Amino acid sequence: PPRTFIVSSAGCVFVNGRYNYASAITDEGYAKPGQEISYQLQISDTVAENEGGGKRLTLFRCTMRSQQKWWFLSEADEEQPGTDKDVDYYQHKSNKKEEATPPFSGWVTCRSAGIEPPPTLESSGIVVPRGEEYNTLEHQLAKWALENNLIELVLGDSVHREIVARSKELIEFLASMCTLDKPLEIDAEASVDSGMIANRYCLKPSHLLLAWKTCTSKADAAVSTEVYKLLVEILPSLPNGLAITLVKEIQKSLADRAEKRDYLFEVAEFCGALAIEKNKNSNDATLTVISDEVRSEVLELLWDVLTHQDASTLKNYEQLKEYVTHELRVEPMGTKHREKFLRSCCLTLKAHAEHPSDNGSGSTSGDSVDEVLALRMVQLTRFVLEACPREQAALLVTSNDAALAVLLLRELVAYLKRRAVAISAQLMRKLSSVSGAENNHPVALSERLHIIRYVYGLSDRAVMNSQHLDHLWALCAGPGDREALMVFIANASTVDNTSVAGVGSPDNTVMQPHKGAQTAPAGLQQKLPLSSAFSDEVSLYAFQHLFCASNIDWEQLGEGAYQSFQKLFKSLSKAIRSSLTSNGPALDALWRICLSAGNDDVASQAMKDLLVVYSAIAQRPATWVEGRAESSADAANSAERTEESFVRRIFQCLVKVKGGLESGDASSERSAERCVRILNAAVGHSNGGGGRTSNSAIAATLEAISNSNNVAEACRSVPHGMRGQGSYRTIGIMAKRTPQSNSIAVPQLSSTATQVAPGKLPSSVRFSLEVHPLETLGSIKAKVAKYCNHDAVLVKPLAVNGRGVSYGVRSSGETGQANLNLESEESIVAQLGITDGCEIVFLLAHQKLPDNSPSPSVKLSSKKGHGLDLSEIFLGDGSRDAADRFFDTLLNVLEALPVRDVAETDDSAAQEVDTHKLVWDLLLSMPSNRGIVDRVQSSAERNSPDQMQDGEAMAVDVPRRDPEWSSLLDERCFHRSVYIMQVIDSFLQPSLEILSTLPRDQFRTLSNAMKRDAVAFRQGFIDSGGFDSVMKFFISSGRDGGERRKKTQMGSAVALRILKCCFFGDIAPMDKSSSSLSLDNAGQNLLGSLSESRALMKRLTLVVTSEEGVSDAAVLDVLQLLQLLFTSNPRMVTDLFSSLSSRNAEKFLMVLLLWESGGSVTAATVSAGSKIRKGTEDLILMIPQLALCSLPGLIKAMDKVDVGSDSTNEFFSVLRKLVDGHHGQVDGRGAVVSIPSKSQLRDLGTAVCAKLASHPRPTGP
């Protein structure tokens, strides 16, 4: 042990001094082993008592009850030393390494007698005989190791990783020998052998350089890793001179000109090992740490690595940055190095900012900038600032008139200019060893902008101005650059409350453990917000003159740009507390974004924002105008002006779109789609669902109907798509009888009801029903009661399954289900969310059930929501000029939209189909155009109701108006003609259910008037030539190819309904699918005068074989019309099949016999599909000629039938009946034929055998 310890810097002054070894020694002069070590200081009695005079102080080790060994500086009790009677001044809780001798630092002041600060210790001499101080066992061992070249053997050419791993203690021992020998006292020095020199045998700089040379020369990565680890672990034990020599040598190897090699990787690995060792021991305060001098050299080395031109290739780059961050926060050296490194960054930034990007000839200078290194230096600038306390960072940024912030802006401008020159000169070459500058450009620009935003956010004393933004805006002309700049401007315009990593207060700096302070984790730095980078005035300028500029190409901008537009708009609205849209370019910009954005998500969000803006303007509360409060009339006028402005703008857009479509401008198709989507949303309608109308629109319609005095007024406000029976929704009905009601026999009330024996009624009945969107639940209940022959009072709706979006209906908790038990009978179908395919469950009770429905019913609110009142653009005023212009423009756009062939399935074709649907959704959702309605009425020249009797029109001569009908139903204006046919259909077959919400007497009056009007219109329509025009249109619409057939799909359905109604008259909805419809007098006359029956028959088959997406109702109409034609003239069957190719004839039969309804499988769709298949079977068996023509096709189609399908029963049923029961039939020429013939039977047998052979064998028993 040391001979003496010198105590200094203690708050108790008398504790300071030289403490001599006080424990026992051997006769030879060595410390006696196995005893507690202690040192004593005897203060002279001549010293004043208050200064410790006469005290004997002891530095000794005491074993605590926890068996830990603590060191104390105390005034030991003479009788019981080492007990509570001692006067303790300072103590040290030692670890294992510090138990042998008193530690130099880390002492703690005892509260009982000590005074701050605690002392530090220094040893002197060794307890050995005089003259043997430099000849101890340690000296002899070190001498032996060096003389035998152990270091060279461990780290030389024969190095091995296992040997290196075990040599740490040896190297640390030799390192400790560098400072072991202290200056000797005079008497001891004289007795030392002249051959002994202090600190002669110890670790030398050559040994450390050999270790580093091994790292840089060995290809074995495992060996190098062990050497790195060794050097890092011994670094704290090295004297400053050795440690600094090692670090400087490593630093020199970054650019070793002698070997013409750069050892960046090896240096980075060494630094990485330093970082790992630091993290591993960060919580161990007992370990020795490196001195401030060595720490400074290590930081310089790390900085050289981070700023190396190839540093981006290092895998541990981020790890090294974290290590540097921690070291930069260690005081007192941290402040000095932060400022030094920031100056280094600024010098590089200045060089890049002043680099000549253009030498005047349009080419870049020969000394090009390494763009990767340039970006990294910008990033390191922020890195250094984040390591600073917030106050220091703000001061560094704002000093010298915010020179640093301006320098970063200049560097960004210089970078953008360099890139612009490179692009213009087509010099997209590789500018760095890592990646091409162009490939890295989005990241480079984004990073620079983020850093500028950070720097300008550190203090509100550094701000950007509008000239800065204009300059950047001009340079960032490309879409990607422009979007990145917009994101930057939006983010920089507001205070950023997100956490700012690494920026804290001075109180959170990290101190060296040996300085006596605790080490604070770097993550505890205070998180502070970033201030805005410019004032509200500059933000407003940026929004109005840059973001809202008319020359911005939103075609190329994405979601980031629009989110920035939104963010800046909202922040400015709050800041300046006024509307940016009433006066200013914001509204124009929103319109441009809606119509021209290339990103559909951007356009969709812009549409929502546009309508919110208009609604906010229209619903803005009364304000002060010229010193007076704005009146409610003024507010109403303001709302009207807003709606007029919207209508004017959308009309201008549609006119422009129409012109673009006619000129072949591809972008006009998208603009058309956007315009219609805006309109759909503006009037409060969904973009999908077949023109599904919103809650408030439905309520407004019902309110208008309730205030109507006649049929015309009632229909005027009904949406176009709901006027006729084409808007019916086919739903399933399940009626459950109670056990008591099963035995009650009720007379049949409906011809379509299932016939059952009296006294044995089924427990449940399932059937399909057509309901109207505006029909009440009570009306549906009445239909169910009629079908089931049950008293309506005893019918109770229970639930609806598979529904769509509802408007406040009570949910049962399961998706698509709703409880109807508590719903009022006045609730309507649309309100309940009942759509095609839903199933309503009814209870057929035996006694009246209690009424749990609310009374009065809670009706839909007609209060205007966020939509605009745009009904006038469809209804118009008395002159209707504006409404007609708008309607004509909308239809012209629809006509001009290109339609692709059905075979095309690419995304663009799908988009065009959606655009057509969007336009039709809008047309169907709004009231019918009054000009069209009046023209249809006048062309049919309806007779007055008093001329009718017995439901028939009297024989009144009606002049033919073929020119009028030809102009209305013009094949060149297909969509307009379809719209007109929908109006015709609504007059022929009006939906009485739209009146179901009216009181009973009013309903009866208006519904009877509606029926009489329909009868009169039918007669006038047929007599005036309307029927002939519809049939001509229907026949001619099927003559073209796929493009026309694609458009024809919706036209065919309404044409079929019109033709069917003209033949059969008004048909009750529950009887529409019946195969036993009969002609009235008008229908018989019409059939007798039919001149194009064969063309009509062929066109009907094309509906089945050629048109995609045909509805079940349309196919049922086709079957009924074919049955009418075939029964009226059986020869048509032969004519039809002779005119069709064998493939089309086979397809016609197969499609119908194997028909499966599209969409989801519900009771309603299954029922409709079954009716079509059964109707086809009945039609084949009803007409012998059809049976004769059908059998060959059925036999040929046998191999295409999926026997596992549930839709094949009718196919095999008709095939079996044709084989078994039809013999001796007469063909069209009167000849007797046999069905089937022998050849047909032979073909049938072959087809059946082939089908059986191809079918898998059953695996069951």
Short mmCIF file of C-alpha atoms in Angstrom, two decimals, residues 377-593:
data_model
loop_
_atom_site.label_atom_id
_atom_site.label_comp_id
_atom_site.label_asym_id
_atom_site.label_seq_id
_atom_site.Cartn_x
_atom_site.Cartn_y
_atom_site.Cartn_z
CA MET A 377 -23.40 18.83 -43.12
CA VAL A 378 -26.83 20.45 -43.08
CA GLN A 379 -28.11 17.56 -41.00
CA LEU A 380 -25.15 17.79 -38.64
CA THR A 381 -25.94 21.47 -38.12
CA ARG A 382 -29.28 20.52 -36.67
CA PHE A 383 -27.64 17.65 -34.83
CA VAL A 384 -25.31 20.03 -33.00
CA LEU A 385 -28.12 22.48 -32.25
CA GLU A 386 -30.24 19.70 -30.78
CA ALA A 387 -27.39 18.83 -28.42
CA CYS A 388 -27.47 22.39 -27.09
CA PRO A 389 -29.69 23.64 -24.29
CA ARG A 390 -32.62 25.57 -25.76
CA GLU A 391 -31.27 28.94 -24.67
CA GLN A 392 -27.87 28.31 -26.22
CA ALA A 393 -29.42 26.97 -29.44
CA ALA A 394 -31.67 30.03 -29.77
CA LEU A 395 -28.71 32.32 -29.11
CA LEU A 396 -26.57 30.59 -31.73
CA VAL A 397 -29.35 30.91 -34.31
CA THR A 398 -30.23 34.54 -33.67
CA SER A 399 -26.75 35.95 -33.16
CA ASN A 400 -25.37 38.23 -35.89
CA ASP A 401 -28.85 38.99 -37.26
CA ALA A 402 -29.81 35.32 -37.49
CA ALA A 403 -26.77 34.60 -39.66
CA LEU A 404 -27.04 30.84 -39.20
CA ALA A 405 -30.70 30.71 -40.27
CA VAL A 406 -29.98 32.90 -43.29
CA LEU A 407 -26.97 30.74 -44.15
CA LEU A 408 -29.14 27.61 -44.22
CA LEU A 409 -31.55 29.39 -46.56
CA ARG A 410 -28.68 30.43 -48.82
CA GLU A 411 -27.37 26.88 -48.86
CA LEU A 412 -30.82 25.58 -49.88
CA VAL A 413 -31.07 28.14 -52.67
CA ALA A 414 -27.57 27.22 -53.89
CA TYR A 415 -28.50 23.54 -53.87
CA LEU A 416 -31.66 24.14 -55.91
CA LYS A 417 -29.71 26.23 -58.40
CA ARG A 418 -27.06 23.52 -58.76
CA ARG A 419 -29.75 20.99 -59.48
CA ALA A 420 -31.51 23.27 -61.96
CA VAL A 421 -28.28 23.79 -63.87
CA ALA A 422 -27.59 20.05 -63.89
CA ILE A 423 -31.05 19.33 -65.27
CA SER A 424 -30.89 22.01 -67.93
CA ALA A 425 -27.47 20.79 -69.09
CA GLN A 426 -28.63 17.17 -68.93
CA LEU A 427 -25.82 16.35 -66.52
CA MET A 428 -27.70 13.86 -64.40
CA ARG A 429 -24.45 12.17 -63.50
CA LYS A 430 -23.30 10.52 -60.31
CA LEU A 431 -22.26 13.30 -57.97
CA SER A 432 -21.13 11.19 -55.04
CA SER A 433 -19.87 7.78 -54.14
CA VAL A 434 -23.15 6.83 -52.59
CA SER A 435 -25.97 7.61 -54.95
CA GLY A 436 -26.93 9.87 -57.80
CA ALA A 437 -27.93 13.35 -56.72
CA GLU A 438 -31.17 13.09 -58.63
CA ASN A 439 -32.17 9.85 -56.96
CA ASN A 440 -31.51 11.39 -53.55
CA HIS A 441 -33.13 14.73 -54.34
CA PRO A 442 -36.55 14.27 -52.63
CA VAL A 443 -34.82 13.34 -49.38
CA ALA A 444 -32.24 16.10 -49.77
CA LEU A 445 -34.88 18.79 -50.27
CA SER A 446 -37.18 17.51 -47.56
CA GLU A 447 -34.35 17.28 -45.03
CA ARG A 448 -33.17 20.80 -45.76
CA LEU A 449 -36.67 22.19 -45.39
CA HIS A 450 -37.21 20.34 -42.12
CA ILE A 451 -33.96 21.70 -40.74
CA ILE A 452 -34.78 25.26 -41.80
CA ARG A 453 -38.17 24.95 -40.14
CA TYR A 454 -36.43 23.70 -36.98
CA VAL A 455 -33.87 26.49 -36.93
CA TYR A 456 -36.44 29.24 -37.49
CA GLY A 457 -38.61 27.69 -34.79
CA LEU A 458 -35.98 27.92 -32.07
CA SER A 459 -36.65 31.61 -31.53
CA ASP A 460 -39.30 34.07 -32.63
CA ARG A 461 -36.49 36.57 -33.28
CA ALA A 462 -35.55 34.64 -36.45
CA VAL A 463 -38.31 34.93 -39.06
CA MET A 464 -38.67 34.43 -42.79
CA ASN A 465 -40.23 37.04 -45.07
CA SER A 466 -42.32 36.86 -48.23
CA GLN A 467 -39.26 37.42 -50.44
CA HIS A 468 -37.71 34.25 -49.05
CA LEU A 469 -40.87 32.29 -49.86
CA ASP A 470 -41.16 33.78 -53.36
CA HIS A 471 -37.57 32.83 -54.11
CA LEU A 472 -38.02 29.26 -52.90
CA TRP A 473 -41.37 28.98 -54.72
CA ALA A 474 -39.76 29.95 -58.02
CA LEU A 475 -36.95 27.45 -57.56
CA CYS A 476 -39.25 24.59 -56.49
CA ALA A 477 -41.14 24.45 -59.78
CA GLY A 478 -41.41 20.66 -60.13
CA PRO A 479 -44.44 18.91 -58.58
CA GLY A 480 -42.40 16.99 -56.02
CA ASP A 481 -40.42 20.08 -54.99
CA ARG A 482 -43.54 22.23 -54.91
CA GLU A 483 -45.36 19.76 -52.67
CA ALA A 484 -42.41 19.53 -50.27
CA LEU A 485 -42.26 23.33 -50.08
CA MET A 486 -46.01 23.55 -49.42
CA VAL A 487 -45.68 21.08 -46.57
CA PHE A 488 -42.83 23.19 -45.18
CA ILE A 489 -44.76 26.46 -45.40
CA ALA A 490 -47.86 24.98 -43.76
CA ASN A 491 -45.86 23.44 -40.92
CA ALA A 492 -43.74 26.54 -40.41
CA SER A 493 -46.76 28.83 -40.24
CA THR A 494 -47.93 27.47 -36.90
CA VAL A 495 -46.42 26.64 -33.54
CA ASP A 496 -45.22 23.05 -33.50
CA ASN A 497 -46.10 21.47 -30.17
CA THR A 498 -44.58 18.11 -31.00
CA SER A 499 -41.54 17.12 -28.97
CA VAL A 500 -38.20 18.59 -29.95
CA ALA A 501 -35.57 15.96 -29.26
CA GLY A 502 -32.36 16.96 -27.52
CA VAL A 503 -33.23 20.58 -26.73
CA GLY A 504 -33.26 21.31 -23.03
CA SER A 505 -32.44 23.79 -20.35
CA PRO A 506 -28.98 24.40 -18.90
CA ASP A 507 -30.04 22.65 -15.70
CA ASN A 508 -30.19 19.35 -17.53
CA THR A 509 -26.58 19.18 -18.69
CA VAL A 510 -24.53 16.10 -17.88
CA MET A 511 -21.53 16.32 -15.55
CA GLN A 512 -18.56 14.03 -15.14
CA PRO A 513 -19.14 11.57 -12.30
CA HIS A 514 -15.78 12.39 -10.73
CA LYS A 515 -16.78 16.04 -10.50
CA GLY A 516 -19.32 15.10 -7.91
CA ALA A 517 -22.58 15.52 -9.90
CA GLN A 518 -25.12 12.94 -10.96
CA THR A 519 -25.26 11.82 -14.59
CA ALA A 520 -28.61 12.77 -16.14
CA PRO A 521 -29.88 10.60 -19.02
CA ALA A 522 -29.96 12.42 -22.33
CA GLY A 523 -33.63 11.62 -22.79
CA LEU A 524 -34.60 13.83 -19.86
CA GLN A 525 -33.97 17.09 -21.68
CA GLN A 526 -36.92 19.42 -21.56
CA LYS A 527 -39.17 19.25 -24.64
CA LEU A 528 -40.18 22.67 -25.94
CA PRO A 529 -42.37 23.70 -28.91
CA LEU A 530 -41.10 25.37 -32.05
CA SER A 531 -42.39 28.84 -32.80
CA SER A 532 -43.78 29.78 -36.21
CA ALA A 533 -41.19 30.70 -38.83
CA PHE A 534 -43.03 33.76 -40.12
CA SER A 535 -45.73 36.20 -39.16
CA ASP A 536 -49.47 35.91 -39.86
CA GLU A 537 -49.12 38.50 -42.60
CA VAL A 538 -46.49 36.39 -44.38
CA SER A 539 -48.62 33.27 -43.87
CA LEU A 540 -51.60 35.04 -45.43
CA TYR A 541 -49.43 36.17 -48.33
CA ALA A 542 -48.18 32.61 -48.86
CA PHE A 543 -51.70 31.21 -48.85
CA GLN A 544 -53.32 33.75 -51.15
CA HIS A 545 -50.46 34.34 -53.60
CA LEU A 546 -48.73 30.96 -53.62
CA PHE A 547 -51.12 28.21 -52.49
CA CYS A 548 -54.12 29.75 -54.28
CA ALA A 549 -52.21 30.76 -57.41
CA SER A 550 -53.99 29.89 -60.66
CA ASN A 551 -50.85 28.42 -62.21
CA ILE A 552 -50.43 25.61 -59.67
CA ASP A 553 -50.64 22.25 -61.41
CA TRP A 554 -52.80 20.20 -59.04
CA GLU A 555 -52.75 17.40 -61.59
CA GLN A 556 -49.30 16.44 -60.28
CA LEU A 557 -49.67 17.36 -56.61
CA GLY A 558 -50.65 14.81 -54.01
CA GLU A 559 -52.15 14.51 -50.56
CA GLY A 560 -49.26 16.27 -48.84
CA ALA A 561 -49.87 19.42 -50.86
CA TYR A 562 -53.58 19.49 -50.15
CA GLN A 563 -53.16 18.72 -46.47
CA SER A 564 -50.82 21.71 -46.36
CA PHE A 565 -53.47 23.81 -48.13
CA GLN A 566 -56.00 22.72 -45.50
CA LYS A 567 -53.68 23.31 -42.58
CA LEU A 568 -52.71 26.81 -43.65
CA PHE A 569 -56.32 27.68 -44.45
CA LYS A 570 -57.54 26.57 -41.01
CA SER A 571 -54.71 28.18 -39.09
CA LEU A 572 -55.20 31.50 -40.89
CA SER A 573 -58.96 31.37 -40.34
CA LYS A 574 -58.34 31.14 -36.61
CA ALA A 575 -55.55 33.70 -36.58
CA ILE A 576 -57.25 36.48 -38.53
CA ARG A 577 -60.78 35.54 -37.38
CA SER A 578 -62.45 36.22 -40.71
CA SER A 579 -63.50 34.25 -43.73
CA LEU A 580 -60.85 33.65 -46.34
CA THR A 581 -63.47 32.54 -48.84
CA SER A 582 -65.96 35.38 -48.93
CA ASN A 583 -63.42 37.68 -50.53
CA GLY A 584 -60.26 36.14 -51.89
CA PRO A 585 -58.84 33.44 -54.10
CA ALA A 586 -59.43 30.52 -51.70
CA LEU A 587 -62.78 29.57 -53.22
CA ASP A 588 -61.38 29.65 -56.74
CA ALA A 589 -58.49 27.47 -55.63
CA LEU A 590 -60.86 24.93 -54.06
CA TRP A 591 -62.81 24.69 -57.30
CA ARG A 592 -59.60 24.15 -59.29
CA ILE A 593 -58.45 21.46 -56.91
#
